[in-house]
CSV table of C-alpha atoms in Angstrom, one decimal:
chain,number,residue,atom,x,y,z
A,650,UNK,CA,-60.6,203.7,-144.3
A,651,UNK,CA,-63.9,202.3,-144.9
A,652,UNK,CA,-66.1,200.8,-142.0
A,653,UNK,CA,-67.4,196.9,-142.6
A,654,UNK,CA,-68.4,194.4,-140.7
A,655,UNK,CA,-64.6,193.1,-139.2
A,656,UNK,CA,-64.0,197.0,-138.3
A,657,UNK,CA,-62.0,199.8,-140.3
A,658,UNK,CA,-60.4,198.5,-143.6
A,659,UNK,CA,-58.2,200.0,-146.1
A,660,UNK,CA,-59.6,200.4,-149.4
A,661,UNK,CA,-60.8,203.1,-152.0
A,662,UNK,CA,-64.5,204.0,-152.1
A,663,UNK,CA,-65.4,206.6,-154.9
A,664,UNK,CA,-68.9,208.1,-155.1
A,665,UNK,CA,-69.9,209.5,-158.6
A,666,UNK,CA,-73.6,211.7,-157.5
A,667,UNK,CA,-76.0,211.7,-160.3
A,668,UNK,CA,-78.9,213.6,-161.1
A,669,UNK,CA,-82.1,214.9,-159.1
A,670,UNK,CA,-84.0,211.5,-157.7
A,671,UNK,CA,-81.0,209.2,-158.6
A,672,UNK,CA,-79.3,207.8,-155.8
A,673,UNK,CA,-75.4,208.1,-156.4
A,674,UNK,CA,-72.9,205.4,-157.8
A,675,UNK,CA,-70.6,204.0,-155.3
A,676,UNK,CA,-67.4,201.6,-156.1
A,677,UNK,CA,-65.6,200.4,-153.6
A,678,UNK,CA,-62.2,198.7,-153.7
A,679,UNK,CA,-60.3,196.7,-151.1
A,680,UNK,CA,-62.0,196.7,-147.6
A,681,UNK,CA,-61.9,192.7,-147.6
A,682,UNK,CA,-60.0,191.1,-144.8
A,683,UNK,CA,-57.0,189.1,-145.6
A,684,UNK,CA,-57.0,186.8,-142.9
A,685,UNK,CA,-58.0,182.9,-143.0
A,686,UNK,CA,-61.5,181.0,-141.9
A,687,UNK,CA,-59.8,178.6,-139.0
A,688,UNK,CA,-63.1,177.2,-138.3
A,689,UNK,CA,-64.2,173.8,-139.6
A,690,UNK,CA,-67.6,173.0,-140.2
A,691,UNK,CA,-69.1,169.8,-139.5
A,692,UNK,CA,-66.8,166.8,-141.0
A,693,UNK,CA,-69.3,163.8,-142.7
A,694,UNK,CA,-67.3,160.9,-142.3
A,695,UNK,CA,-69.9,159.0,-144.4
A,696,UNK,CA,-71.2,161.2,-147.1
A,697,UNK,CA,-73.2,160.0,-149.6
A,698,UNK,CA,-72.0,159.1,-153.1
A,699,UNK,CA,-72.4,161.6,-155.6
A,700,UNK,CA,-73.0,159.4,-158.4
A,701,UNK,CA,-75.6,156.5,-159.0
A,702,UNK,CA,-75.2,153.9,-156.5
A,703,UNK,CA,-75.1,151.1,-158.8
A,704,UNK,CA,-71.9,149.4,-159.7
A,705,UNK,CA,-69.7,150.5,-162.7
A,706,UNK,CA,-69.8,148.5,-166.0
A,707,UNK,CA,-66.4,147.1,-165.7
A,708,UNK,CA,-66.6,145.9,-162.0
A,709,UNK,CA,-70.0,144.1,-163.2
A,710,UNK,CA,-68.2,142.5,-165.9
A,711,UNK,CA,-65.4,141.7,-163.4
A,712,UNK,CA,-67.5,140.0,-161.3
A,713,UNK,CA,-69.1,137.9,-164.0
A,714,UNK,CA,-65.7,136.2,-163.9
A,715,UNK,CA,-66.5,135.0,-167.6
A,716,UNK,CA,-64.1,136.1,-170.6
A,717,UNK,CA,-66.0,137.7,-173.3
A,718,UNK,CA,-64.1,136.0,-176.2
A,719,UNK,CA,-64.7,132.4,-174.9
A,720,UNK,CA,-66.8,132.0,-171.9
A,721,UNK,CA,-64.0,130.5,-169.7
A,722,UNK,CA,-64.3,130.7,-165.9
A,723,UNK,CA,-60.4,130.2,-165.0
A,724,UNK,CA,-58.3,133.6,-164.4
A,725,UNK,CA,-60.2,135.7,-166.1
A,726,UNK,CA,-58.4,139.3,-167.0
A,727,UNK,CA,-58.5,142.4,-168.4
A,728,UNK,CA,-57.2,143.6,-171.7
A,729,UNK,CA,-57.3,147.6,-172.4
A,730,UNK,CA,-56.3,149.5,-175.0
A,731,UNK,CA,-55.5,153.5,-175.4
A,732,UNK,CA,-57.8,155.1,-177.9
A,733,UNK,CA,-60.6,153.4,-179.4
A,734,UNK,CA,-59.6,155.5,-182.5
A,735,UNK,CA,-56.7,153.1,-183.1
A,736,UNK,CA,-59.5,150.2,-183.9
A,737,UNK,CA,-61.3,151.8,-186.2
A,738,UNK,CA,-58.1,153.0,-189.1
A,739,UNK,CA,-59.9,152.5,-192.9
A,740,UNK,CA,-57.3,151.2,-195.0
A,741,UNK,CA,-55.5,148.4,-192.7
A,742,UNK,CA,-56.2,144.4,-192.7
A,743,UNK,CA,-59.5,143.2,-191.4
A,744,UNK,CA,-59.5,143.5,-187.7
A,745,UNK,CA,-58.7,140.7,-185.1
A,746,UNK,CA,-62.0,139.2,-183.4
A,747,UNK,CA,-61.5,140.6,-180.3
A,748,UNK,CA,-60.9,144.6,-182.3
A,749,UNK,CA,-64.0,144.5,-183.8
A,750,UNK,CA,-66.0,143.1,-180.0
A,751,UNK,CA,-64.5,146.6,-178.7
A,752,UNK,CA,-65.4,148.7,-181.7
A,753,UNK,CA,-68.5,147.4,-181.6
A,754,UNK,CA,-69.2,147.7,-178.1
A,755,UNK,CA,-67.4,151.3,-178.2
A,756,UNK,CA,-65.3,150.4,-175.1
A,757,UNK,CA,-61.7,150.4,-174.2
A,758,UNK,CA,-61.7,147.1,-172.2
A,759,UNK,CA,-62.4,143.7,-172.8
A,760,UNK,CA,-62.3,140.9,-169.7
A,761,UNK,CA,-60.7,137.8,-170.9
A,762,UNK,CA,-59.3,134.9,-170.0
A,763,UNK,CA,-55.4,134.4,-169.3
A,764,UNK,CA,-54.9,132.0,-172.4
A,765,UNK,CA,-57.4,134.8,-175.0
A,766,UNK,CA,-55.3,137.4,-172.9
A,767,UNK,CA,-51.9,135.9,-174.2
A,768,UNK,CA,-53.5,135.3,-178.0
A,769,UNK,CA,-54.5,139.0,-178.1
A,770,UNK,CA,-50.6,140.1,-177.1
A,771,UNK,CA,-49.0,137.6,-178.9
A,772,UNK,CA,-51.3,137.0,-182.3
A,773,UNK,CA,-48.8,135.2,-184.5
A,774,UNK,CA,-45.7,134.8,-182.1
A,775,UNK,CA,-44.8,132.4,-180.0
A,776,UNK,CA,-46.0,132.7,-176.6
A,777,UNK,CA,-43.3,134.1,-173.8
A,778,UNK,CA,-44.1,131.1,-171.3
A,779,UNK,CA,-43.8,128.2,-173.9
A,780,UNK,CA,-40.1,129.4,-174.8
């Protein structure tokens, strides 16, 4: 049994003594209570934000409510794409216009309108609505 603060735990303590003016070498093992803290501390309901107060990139560009291909005003969206990696392949066709924008701006978004939205998707088909 070892004595700690809670009271008397079990546990292993061994003691290896050393030479003259050496205090000895003690390892103990176990003595740690298993029960649970059921005490809360104090709950923040407001803490403060952990990172800069400012407003993310995209949420500015949101907010802008102005495509980035054409300067429109009217439902302005956002297109995304998975890896940036797949812009940048050596070896294909010349990129699309709005490819290089997001290559060059090294992000995977781009806020557009509905209308440059649709011409991104369907580049050389025919648009879903008109058929």
């Amino acid at each position: 049994m070892l004595k700690t603060d809670q009271g008397p735990r079990r546990g292993l303590r061994v003691t290896v003594e050393r030479g003259e003016g050496k205090a000895p070498l003690v390892a103990l093992w176990g003595g740690i209570p298993l029960k649970r803290k059921t005490r809360i501390g104090n709950l923040d309901d407001h803490p403060k934000q952990v990172w800069n107060s400012s407003r993310n990139e995209i949420v500015k560009r949101l907010l802008a409510d102005t495509c980035e291909m054409c300067g429109s005003h009217d439902g302005v969206e956002v297109h995304h794409i998975r890896h940036l990696k797949d812009l940048n392949i050596r070896g294909r066709a010349a990129k699309p216009v709005w490819a290089q924008m997001m290559a060059a701006r090294h992000r995977k978004t781009l806020v557009v309108c509905r209308v440059c939205h649709e011409g991104i998707h369907y580049s050389g088909r025919p648009s879903r609505q008109n058929s």
